[in-house]
mmCIF file of C-alpha atoms and ligand atoms in Angstrom:
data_model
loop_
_atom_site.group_PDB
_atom_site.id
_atom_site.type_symbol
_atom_site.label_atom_id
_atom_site.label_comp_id
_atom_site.label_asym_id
_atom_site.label_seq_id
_atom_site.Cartn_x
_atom_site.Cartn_y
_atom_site.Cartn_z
ATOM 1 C CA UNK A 20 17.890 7.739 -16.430
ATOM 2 C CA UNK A 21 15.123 5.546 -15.589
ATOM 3 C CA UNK A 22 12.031 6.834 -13.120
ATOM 4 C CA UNK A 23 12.074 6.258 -9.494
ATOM 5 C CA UNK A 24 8.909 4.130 -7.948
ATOM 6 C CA UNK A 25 9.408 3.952 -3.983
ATOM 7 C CA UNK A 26 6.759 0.883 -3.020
ATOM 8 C CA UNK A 27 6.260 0.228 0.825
ATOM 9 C CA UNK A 28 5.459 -3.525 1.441
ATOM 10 C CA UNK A 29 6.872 -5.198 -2.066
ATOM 11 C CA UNK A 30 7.595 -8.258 -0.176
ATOM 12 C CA UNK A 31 4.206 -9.987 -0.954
ATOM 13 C CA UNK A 32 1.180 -8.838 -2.428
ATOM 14 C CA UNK A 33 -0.242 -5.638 -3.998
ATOM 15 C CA UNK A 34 3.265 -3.810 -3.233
ATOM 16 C CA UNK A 35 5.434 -6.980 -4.780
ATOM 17 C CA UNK A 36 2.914 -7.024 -8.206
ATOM 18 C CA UNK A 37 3.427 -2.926 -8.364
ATOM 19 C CA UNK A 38 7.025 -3.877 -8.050
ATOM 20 C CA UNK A 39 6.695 -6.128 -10.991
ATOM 21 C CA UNK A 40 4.869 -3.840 -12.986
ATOM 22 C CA UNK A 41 6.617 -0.859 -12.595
ATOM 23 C CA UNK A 42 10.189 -2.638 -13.571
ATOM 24 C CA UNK A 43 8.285 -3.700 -16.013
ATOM 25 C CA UNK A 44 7.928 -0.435 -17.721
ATOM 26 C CA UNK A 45 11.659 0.335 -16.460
ATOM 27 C CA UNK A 46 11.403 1.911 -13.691
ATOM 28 C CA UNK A 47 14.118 1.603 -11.041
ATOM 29 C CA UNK A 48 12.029 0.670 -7.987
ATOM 30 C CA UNK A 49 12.755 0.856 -4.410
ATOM 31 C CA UNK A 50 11.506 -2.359 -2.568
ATOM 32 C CA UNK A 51 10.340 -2.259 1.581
ATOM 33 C CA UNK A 52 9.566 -4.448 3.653
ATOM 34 C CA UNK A 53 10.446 -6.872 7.325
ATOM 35 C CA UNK A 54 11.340 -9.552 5.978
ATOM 36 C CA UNK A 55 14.775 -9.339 4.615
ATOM 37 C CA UNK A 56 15.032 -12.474 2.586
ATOM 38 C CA UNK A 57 11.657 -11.866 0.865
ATOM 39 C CA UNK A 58 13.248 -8.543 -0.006
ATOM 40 C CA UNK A 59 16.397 -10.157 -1.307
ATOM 41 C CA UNK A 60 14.571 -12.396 -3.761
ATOM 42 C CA UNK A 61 12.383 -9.693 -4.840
ATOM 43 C CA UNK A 62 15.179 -7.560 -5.618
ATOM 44 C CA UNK A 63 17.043 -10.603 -7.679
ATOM 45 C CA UNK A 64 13.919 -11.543 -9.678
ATOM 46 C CA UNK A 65 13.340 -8.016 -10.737
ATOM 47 C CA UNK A 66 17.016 -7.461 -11.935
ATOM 48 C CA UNK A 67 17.110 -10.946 -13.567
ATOM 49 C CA UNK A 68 14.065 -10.487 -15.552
ATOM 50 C CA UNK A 69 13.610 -6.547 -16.457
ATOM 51 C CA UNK A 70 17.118 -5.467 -16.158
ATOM 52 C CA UNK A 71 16.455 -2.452 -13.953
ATOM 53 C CA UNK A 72 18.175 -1.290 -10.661
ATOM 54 C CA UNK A 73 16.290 -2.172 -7.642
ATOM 55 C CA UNK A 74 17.053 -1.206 -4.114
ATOM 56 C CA UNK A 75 16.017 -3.286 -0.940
ATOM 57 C CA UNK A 76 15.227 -1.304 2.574
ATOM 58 C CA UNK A 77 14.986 -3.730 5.404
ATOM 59 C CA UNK A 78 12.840 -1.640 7.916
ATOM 60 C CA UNK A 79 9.236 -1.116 9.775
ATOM 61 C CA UNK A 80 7.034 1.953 8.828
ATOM 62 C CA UNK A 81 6.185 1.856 12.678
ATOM 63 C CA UNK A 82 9.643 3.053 13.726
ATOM 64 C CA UNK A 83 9.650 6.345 12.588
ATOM 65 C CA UNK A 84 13.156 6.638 13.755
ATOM 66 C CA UNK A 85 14.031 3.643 11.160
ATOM 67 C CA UNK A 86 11.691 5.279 8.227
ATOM 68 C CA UNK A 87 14.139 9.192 8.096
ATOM 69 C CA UNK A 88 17.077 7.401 8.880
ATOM 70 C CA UNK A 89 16.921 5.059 5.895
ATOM 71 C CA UNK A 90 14.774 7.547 3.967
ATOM 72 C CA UNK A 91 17.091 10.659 4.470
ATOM 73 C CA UNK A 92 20.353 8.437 3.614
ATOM 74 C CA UNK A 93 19.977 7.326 0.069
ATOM 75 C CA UNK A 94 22.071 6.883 -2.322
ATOM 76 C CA UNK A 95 22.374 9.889 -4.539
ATOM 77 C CA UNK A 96 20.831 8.166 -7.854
ATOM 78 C CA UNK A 97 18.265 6.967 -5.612
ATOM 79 C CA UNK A 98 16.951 10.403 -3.965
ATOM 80 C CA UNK A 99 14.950 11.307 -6.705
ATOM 81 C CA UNK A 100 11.865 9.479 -6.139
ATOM 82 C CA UNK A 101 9.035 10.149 -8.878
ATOM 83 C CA UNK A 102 6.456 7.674 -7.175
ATOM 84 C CA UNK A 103 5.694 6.595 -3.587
ATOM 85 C CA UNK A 104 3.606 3.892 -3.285
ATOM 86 C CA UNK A 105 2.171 4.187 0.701
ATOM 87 C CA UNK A 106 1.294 0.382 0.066
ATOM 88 C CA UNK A 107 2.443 -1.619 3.691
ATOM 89 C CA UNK A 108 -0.289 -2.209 6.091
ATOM 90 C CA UNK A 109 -2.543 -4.928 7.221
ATOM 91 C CA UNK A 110 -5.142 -5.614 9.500
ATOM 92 C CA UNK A 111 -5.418 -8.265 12.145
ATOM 93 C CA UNK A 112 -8.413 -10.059 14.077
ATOM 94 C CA UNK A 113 -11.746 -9.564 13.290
ATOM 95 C CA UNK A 114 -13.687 -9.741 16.279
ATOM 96 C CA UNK A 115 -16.275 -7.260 18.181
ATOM 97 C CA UNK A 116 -14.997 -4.117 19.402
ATOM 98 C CA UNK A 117 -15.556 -5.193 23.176
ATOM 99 C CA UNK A 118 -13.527 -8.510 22.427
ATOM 100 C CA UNK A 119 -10.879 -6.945 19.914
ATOM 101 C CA UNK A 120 -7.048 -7.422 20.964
ATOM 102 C CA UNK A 121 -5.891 -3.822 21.721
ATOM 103 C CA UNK A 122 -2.440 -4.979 20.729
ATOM 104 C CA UNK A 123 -3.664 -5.798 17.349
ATOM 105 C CA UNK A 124 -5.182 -2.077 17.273
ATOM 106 C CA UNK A 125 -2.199 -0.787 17.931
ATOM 107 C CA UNK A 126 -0.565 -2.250 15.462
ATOM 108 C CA UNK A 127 -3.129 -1.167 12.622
ATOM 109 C CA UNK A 128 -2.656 2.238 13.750
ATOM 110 C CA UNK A 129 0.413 2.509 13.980
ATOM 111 C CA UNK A 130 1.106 0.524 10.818
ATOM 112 C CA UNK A 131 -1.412 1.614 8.213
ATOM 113 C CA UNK A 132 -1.457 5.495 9.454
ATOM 114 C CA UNK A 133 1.401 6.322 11.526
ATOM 115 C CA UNK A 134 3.974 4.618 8.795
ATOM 116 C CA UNK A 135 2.008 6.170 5.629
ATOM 117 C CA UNK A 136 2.098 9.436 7.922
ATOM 118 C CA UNK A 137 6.572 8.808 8.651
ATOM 119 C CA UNK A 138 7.218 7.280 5.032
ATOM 120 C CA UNK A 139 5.348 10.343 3.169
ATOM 121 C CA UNK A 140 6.812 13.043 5.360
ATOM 122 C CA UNK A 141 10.250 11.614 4.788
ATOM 123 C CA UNK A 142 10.225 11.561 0.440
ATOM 124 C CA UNK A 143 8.135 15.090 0.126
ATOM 125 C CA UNK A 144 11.106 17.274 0.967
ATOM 126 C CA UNK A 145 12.712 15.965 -2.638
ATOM 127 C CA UNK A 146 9.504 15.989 -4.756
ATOM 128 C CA UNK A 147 8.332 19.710 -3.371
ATOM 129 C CA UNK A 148 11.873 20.480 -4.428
ATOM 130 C CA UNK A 149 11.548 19.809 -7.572
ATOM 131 C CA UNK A 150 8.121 20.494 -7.945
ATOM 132 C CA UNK A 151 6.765 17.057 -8.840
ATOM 133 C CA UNK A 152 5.629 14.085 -7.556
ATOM 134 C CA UNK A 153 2.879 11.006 -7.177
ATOM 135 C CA UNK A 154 1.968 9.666 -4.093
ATOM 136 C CA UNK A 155 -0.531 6.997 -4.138
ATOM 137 C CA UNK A 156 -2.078 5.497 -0.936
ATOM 138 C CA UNK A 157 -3.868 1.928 -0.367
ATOM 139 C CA UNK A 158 -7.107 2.735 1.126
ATOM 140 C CA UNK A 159 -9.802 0.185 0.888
ATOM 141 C CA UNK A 160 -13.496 -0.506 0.954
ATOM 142 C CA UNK A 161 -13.022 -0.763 4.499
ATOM 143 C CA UNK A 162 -12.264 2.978 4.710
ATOM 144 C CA UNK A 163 -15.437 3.876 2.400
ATOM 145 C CA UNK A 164 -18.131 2.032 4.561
ATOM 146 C CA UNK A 165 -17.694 0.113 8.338
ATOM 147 C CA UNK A 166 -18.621 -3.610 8.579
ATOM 148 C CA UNK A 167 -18.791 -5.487 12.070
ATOM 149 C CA UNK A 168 -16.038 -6.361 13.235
ATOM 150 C CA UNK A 169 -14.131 -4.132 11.053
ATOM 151 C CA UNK A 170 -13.810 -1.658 13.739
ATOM 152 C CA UNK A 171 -10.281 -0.656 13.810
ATOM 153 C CA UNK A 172 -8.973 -1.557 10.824
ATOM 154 C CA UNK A 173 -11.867 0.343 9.386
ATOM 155 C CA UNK A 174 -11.171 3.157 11.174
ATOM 156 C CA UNK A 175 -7.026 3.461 10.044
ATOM 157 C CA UNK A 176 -8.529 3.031 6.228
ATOM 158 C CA UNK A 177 -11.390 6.168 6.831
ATOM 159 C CA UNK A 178 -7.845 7.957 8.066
ATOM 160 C CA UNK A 179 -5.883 6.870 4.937
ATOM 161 C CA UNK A 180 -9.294 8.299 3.184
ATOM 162 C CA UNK A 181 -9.242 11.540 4.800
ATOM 163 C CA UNK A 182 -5.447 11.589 4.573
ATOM 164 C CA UNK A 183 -5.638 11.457 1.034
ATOM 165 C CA UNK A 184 -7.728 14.463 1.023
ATOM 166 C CA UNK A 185 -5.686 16.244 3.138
ATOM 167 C CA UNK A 186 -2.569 15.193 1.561
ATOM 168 C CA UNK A 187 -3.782 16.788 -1.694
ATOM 169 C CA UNK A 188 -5.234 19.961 -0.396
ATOM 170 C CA UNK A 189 -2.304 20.861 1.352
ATOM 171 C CA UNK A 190 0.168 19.544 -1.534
ATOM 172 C CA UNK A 191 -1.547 21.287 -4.404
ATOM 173 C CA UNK A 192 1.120 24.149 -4.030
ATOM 174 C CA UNK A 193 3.940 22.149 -4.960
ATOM 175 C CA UNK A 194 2.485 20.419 -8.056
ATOM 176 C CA UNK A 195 2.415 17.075 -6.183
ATOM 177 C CA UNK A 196 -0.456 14.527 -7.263
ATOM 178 C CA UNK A 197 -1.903 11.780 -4.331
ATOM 179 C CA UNK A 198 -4.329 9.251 -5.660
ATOM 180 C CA UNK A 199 -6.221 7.095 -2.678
ATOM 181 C CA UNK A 200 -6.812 3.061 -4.021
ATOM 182 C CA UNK A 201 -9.377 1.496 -2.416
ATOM 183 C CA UNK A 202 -9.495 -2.180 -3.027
ATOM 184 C CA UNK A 203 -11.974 -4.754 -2.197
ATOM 185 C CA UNK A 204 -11.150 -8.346 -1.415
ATOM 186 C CA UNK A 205 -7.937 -8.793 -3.241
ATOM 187 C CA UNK A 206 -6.242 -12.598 -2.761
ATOM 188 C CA UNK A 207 -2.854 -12.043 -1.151
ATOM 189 C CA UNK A 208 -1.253 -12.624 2.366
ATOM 190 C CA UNK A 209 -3.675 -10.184 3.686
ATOM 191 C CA UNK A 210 -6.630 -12.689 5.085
ATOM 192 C CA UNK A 211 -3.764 -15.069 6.529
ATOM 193 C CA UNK A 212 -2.508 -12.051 8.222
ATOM 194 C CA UNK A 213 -5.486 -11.202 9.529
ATOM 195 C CA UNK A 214 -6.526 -14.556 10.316
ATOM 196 C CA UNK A 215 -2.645 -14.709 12.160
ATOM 197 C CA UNK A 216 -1.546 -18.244 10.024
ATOM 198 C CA UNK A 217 -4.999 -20.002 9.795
ATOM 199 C CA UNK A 218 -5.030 -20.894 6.400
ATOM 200 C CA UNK A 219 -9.117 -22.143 6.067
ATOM 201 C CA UNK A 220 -10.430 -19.107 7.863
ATOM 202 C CA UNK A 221 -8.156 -17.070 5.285
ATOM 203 C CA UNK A 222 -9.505 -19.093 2.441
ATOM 204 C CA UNK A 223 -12.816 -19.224 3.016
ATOM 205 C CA UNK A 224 -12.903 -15.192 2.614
ATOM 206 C CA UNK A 225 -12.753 -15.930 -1.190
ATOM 207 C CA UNK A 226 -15.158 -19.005 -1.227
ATOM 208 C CA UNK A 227 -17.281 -18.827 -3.782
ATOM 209 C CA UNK A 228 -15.731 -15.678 -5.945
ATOM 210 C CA UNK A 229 -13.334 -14.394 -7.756
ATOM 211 C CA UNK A 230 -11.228 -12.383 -6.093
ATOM 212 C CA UNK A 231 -9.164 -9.786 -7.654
ATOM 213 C CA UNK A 232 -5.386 -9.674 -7.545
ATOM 214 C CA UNK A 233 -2.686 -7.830 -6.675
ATOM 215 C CA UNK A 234 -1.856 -7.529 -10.196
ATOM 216 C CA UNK A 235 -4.936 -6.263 -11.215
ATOM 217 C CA UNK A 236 -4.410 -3.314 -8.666
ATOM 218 C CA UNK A 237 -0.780 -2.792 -9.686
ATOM 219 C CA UNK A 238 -2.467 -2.734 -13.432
ATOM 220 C CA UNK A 239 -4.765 0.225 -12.257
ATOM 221 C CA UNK A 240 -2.124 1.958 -10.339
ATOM 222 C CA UNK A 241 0.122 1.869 -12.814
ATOM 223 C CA UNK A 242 -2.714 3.767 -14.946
ATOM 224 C CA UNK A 243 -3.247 6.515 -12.756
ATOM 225 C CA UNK A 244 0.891 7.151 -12.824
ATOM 226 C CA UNK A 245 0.919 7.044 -16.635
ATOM 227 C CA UNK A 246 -1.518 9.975 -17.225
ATOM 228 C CA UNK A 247 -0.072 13.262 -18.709
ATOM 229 C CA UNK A 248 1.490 15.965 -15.664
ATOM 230 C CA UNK A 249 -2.148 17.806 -15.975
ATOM 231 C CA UNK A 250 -4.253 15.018 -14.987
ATOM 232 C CA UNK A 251 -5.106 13.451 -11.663
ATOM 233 C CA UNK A 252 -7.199 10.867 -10.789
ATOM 234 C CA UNK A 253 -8.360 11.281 -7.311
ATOM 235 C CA UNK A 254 -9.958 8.104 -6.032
ATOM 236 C CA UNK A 255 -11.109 4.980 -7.203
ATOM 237 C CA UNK A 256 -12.802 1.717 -5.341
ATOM 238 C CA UNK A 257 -12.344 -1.127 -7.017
ATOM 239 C CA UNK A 258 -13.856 -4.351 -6.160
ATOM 240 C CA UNK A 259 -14.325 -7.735 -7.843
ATOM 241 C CA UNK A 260 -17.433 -7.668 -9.654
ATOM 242 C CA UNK A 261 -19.220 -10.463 -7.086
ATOM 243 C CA UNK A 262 -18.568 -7.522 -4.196
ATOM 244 C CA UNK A 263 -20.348 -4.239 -3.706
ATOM 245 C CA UNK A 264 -18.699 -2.816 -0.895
ATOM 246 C CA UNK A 265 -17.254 -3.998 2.343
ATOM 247 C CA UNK A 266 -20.697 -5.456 2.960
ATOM 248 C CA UNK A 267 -22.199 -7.364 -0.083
ATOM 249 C CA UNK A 268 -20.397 -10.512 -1.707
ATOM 250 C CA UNK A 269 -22.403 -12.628 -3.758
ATOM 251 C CA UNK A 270 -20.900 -16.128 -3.323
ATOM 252 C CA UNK A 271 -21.943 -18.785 -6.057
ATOM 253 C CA UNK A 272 -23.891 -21.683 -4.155
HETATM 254 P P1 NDP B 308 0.061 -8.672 2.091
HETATM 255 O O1 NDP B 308 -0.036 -9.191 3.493
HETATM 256 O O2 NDP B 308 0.210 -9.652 1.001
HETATM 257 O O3 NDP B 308 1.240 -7.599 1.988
HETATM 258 C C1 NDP B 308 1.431 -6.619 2.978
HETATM 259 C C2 NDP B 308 2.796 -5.974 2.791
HETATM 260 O O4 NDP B 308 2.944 -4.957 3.804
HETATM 261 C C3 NDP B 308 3.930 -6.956 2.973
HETATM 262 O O5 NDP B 308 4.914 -6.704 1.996
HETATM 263 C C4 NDP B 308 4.480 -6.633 4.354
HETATM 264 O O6 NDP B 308 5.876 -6.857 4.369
HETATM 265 C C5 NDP B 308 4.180 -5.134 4.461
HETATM 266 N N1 NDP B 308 4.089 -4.688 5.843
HETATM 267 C C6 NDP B 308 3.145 -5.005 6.764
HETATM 268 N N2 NDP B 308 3.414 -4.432 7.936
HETATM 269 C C7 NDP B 308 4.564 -3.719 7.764
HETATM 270 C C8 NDP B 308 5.362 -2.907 8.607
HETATM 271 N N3 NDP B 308 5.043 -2.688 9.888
HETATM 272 N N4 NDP B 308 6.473 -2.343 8.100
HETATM 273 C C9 NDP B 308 6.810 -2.553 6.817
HETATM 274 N N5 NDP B 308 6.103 -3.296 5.960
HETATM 275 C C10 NDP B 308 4.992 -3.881 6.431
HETATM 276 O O7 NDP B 308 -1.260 -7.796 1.888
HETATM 277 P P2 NDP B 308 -1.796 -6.919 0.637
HETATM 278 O O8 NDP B 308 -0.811 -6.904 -0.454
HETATM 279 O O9 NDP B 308 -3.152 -7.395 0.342
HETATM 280 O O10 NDP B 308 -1.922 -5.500 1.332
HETATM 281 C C11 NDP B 308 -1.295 -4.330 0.840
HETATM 282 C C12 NDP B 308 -2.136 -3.124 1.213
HETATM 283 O O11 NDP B 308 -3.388 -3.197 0.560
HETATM 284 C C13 NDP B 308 -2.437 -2.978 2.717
HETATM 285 O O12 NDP B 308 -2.337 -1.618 3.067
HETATM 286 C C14 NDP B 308 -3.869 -3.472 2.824
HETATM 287 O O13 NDP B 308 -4.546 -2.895 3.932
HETATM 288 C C15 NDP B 308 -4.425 -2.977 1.503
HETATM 289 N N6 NDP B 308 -5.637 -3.664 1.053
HETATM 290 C C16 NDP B 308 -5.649 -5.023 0.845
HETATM 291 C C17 NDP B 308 -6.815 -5.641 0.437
HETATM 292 C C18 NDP B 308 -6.925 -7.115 0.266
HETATM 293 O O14 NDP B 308 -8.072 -7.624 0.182
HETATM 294 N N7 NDP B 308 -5.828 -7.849 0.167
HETATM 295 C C19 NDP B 308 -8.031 -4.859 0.149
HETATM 296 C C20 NDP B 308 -7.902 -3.460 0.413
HETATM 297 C C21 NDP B 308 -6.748 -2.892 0.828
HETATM 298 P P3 NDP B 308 6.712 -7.514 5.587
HETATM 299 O O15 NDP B 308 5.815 -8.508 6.255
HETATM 300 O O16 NDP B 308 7.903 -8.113 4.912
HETATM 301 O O17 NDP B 308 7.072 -6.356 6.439
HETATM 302 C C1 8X3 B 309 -9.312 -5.294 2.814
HETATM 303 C C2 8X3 B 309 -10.706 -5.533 2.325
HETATM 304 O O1 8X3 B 309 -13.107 -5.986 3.014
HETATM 305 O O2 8X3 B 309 -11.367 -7.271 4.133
HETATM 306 O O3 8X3 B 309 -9.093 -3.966 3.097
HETATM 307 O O4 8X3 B 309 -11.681 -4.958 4.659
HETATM 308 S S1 8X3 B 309 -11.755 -5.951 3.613
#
């Protein structure tokens, strides 16, 4: 029987080019998301062209309601999950804390820590079962170092950060392995997102660079799941070489 990858957020992105990958290397992969007809297509694309069974859950990692009941009602080839990929999140605005929307707070919150908090608690029973088990989390820069305006969504990636080294303090009893991602600027839906469907502001984040893309995290993700059962990478940043941090991008002129 094929592995079992769980990715939240395969609709777009870093989650949809882990998708990708991991069918790739046949894994059966279990694809999340909103948006149902993204889902749908994602779902025929990766049976069409890797032949591997793919399952589509319509819901948001906000309702945690929505996250056990789908979570806890698999189908039985499905509940043994080998991977979760805690990959769904986003930020939104980027404006001074005094003029930030506290709506869009909210959401970051509740999105990028409150649904990796709902989606983790709901596979764990089945790996600590069996005594096994990856969970990797998207981090980013953001959550290594603050930049203005970065406030909140900073602040939900510093808690994915020390989540991750909770996660695996607490987890080390049942043999389960959590790896924390933390990408710089990475060319997906993210900046139009954040930038709420203005498509210049969301270019103009990768003006003069190269940005890295989503497949070049699901390339480096896929690496730390394809070590042997002993080994465990913890943490990595990774950034496109014209960024040092959440701070420093040197754009050509
Ligand atoms: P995208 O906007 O391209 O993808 C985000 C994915 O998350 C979509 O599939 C979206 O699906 C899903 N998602 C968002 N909110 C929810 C929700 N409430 N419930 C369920 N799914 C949700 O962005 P990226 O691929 O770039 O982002 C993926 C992760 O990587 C995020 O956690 C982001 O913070 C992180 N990251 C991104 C970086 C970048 O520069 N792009 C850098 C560092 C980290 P749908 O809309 O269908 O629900
Ligand atoms: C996304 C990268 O630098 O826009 O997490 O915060 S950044």
């Amino acid at each position: 029987m094929n592995p079992i990858v769980l990715i939240t957020g395969a609709t777009s992105g870093i989650g949809k080019a882990c998708a990708a990958k991991f069918a790739a290397h046949k894994y059966n992969v279990i694809i999340t998301g909103r948006r149902q007809d993204r889902l749908k297509a994602v779902e025929q694309e990766l049976e069409t062209r890797y032949g591997v069974a793919v399952l589509p859950l319509c819901f948001d990692v906000q309702d945690k309601q929505a996250v056990f009941q789908q979570l806890q009602q698999l189908p039985e080839e499905w509940q043994h999950i080998d991977i979760l990929i805690n990959n769904a999140g986003l930020a939104l605005g980027r404006d001074h804390f005094d003029q930030a929307s506290m709506d869009d707070w909210e959401t970051m919150l509740n999105t990028n820590v409150h649904g990796l908090l709902y989606v983790s608690r709901a596979v764990l029973p089945g790996m600590i079962a069996r005594k096994k088990g990856h969970i990797v989390n998207l981090g980013s820069v953001a959550g290594k170092d603050v930049y203005e305006k970065g406030n909140t969504y900073c602040a939900s990636k510093f808690a994915v950060d020390a989540l991750s080294k909770a996660m695996r303090i607490d987890l080390l009893q049942h043999n389960i392995k959590i790896t924390a991602i933390h990408p710089g600027a990475v060319e997906t839906e993210f900046s139009l997102v954040r930038f709420k469907g203005d498509a210049d502001t969301a270019a103009s984040t990768y003006t003069g660079m190269t940005p890295l893309t989503g497949a070049d995290i699901a390339d480096t993700i896929f690496y730390c799941c394809s070590l042997p059962a002993h080994v465990c990478i913890n943490d990595i940043v990774i950034t496109p070489t014209q960024q040092a941090n959440g701070i420093y991008i040197y754009r050509n002129q």
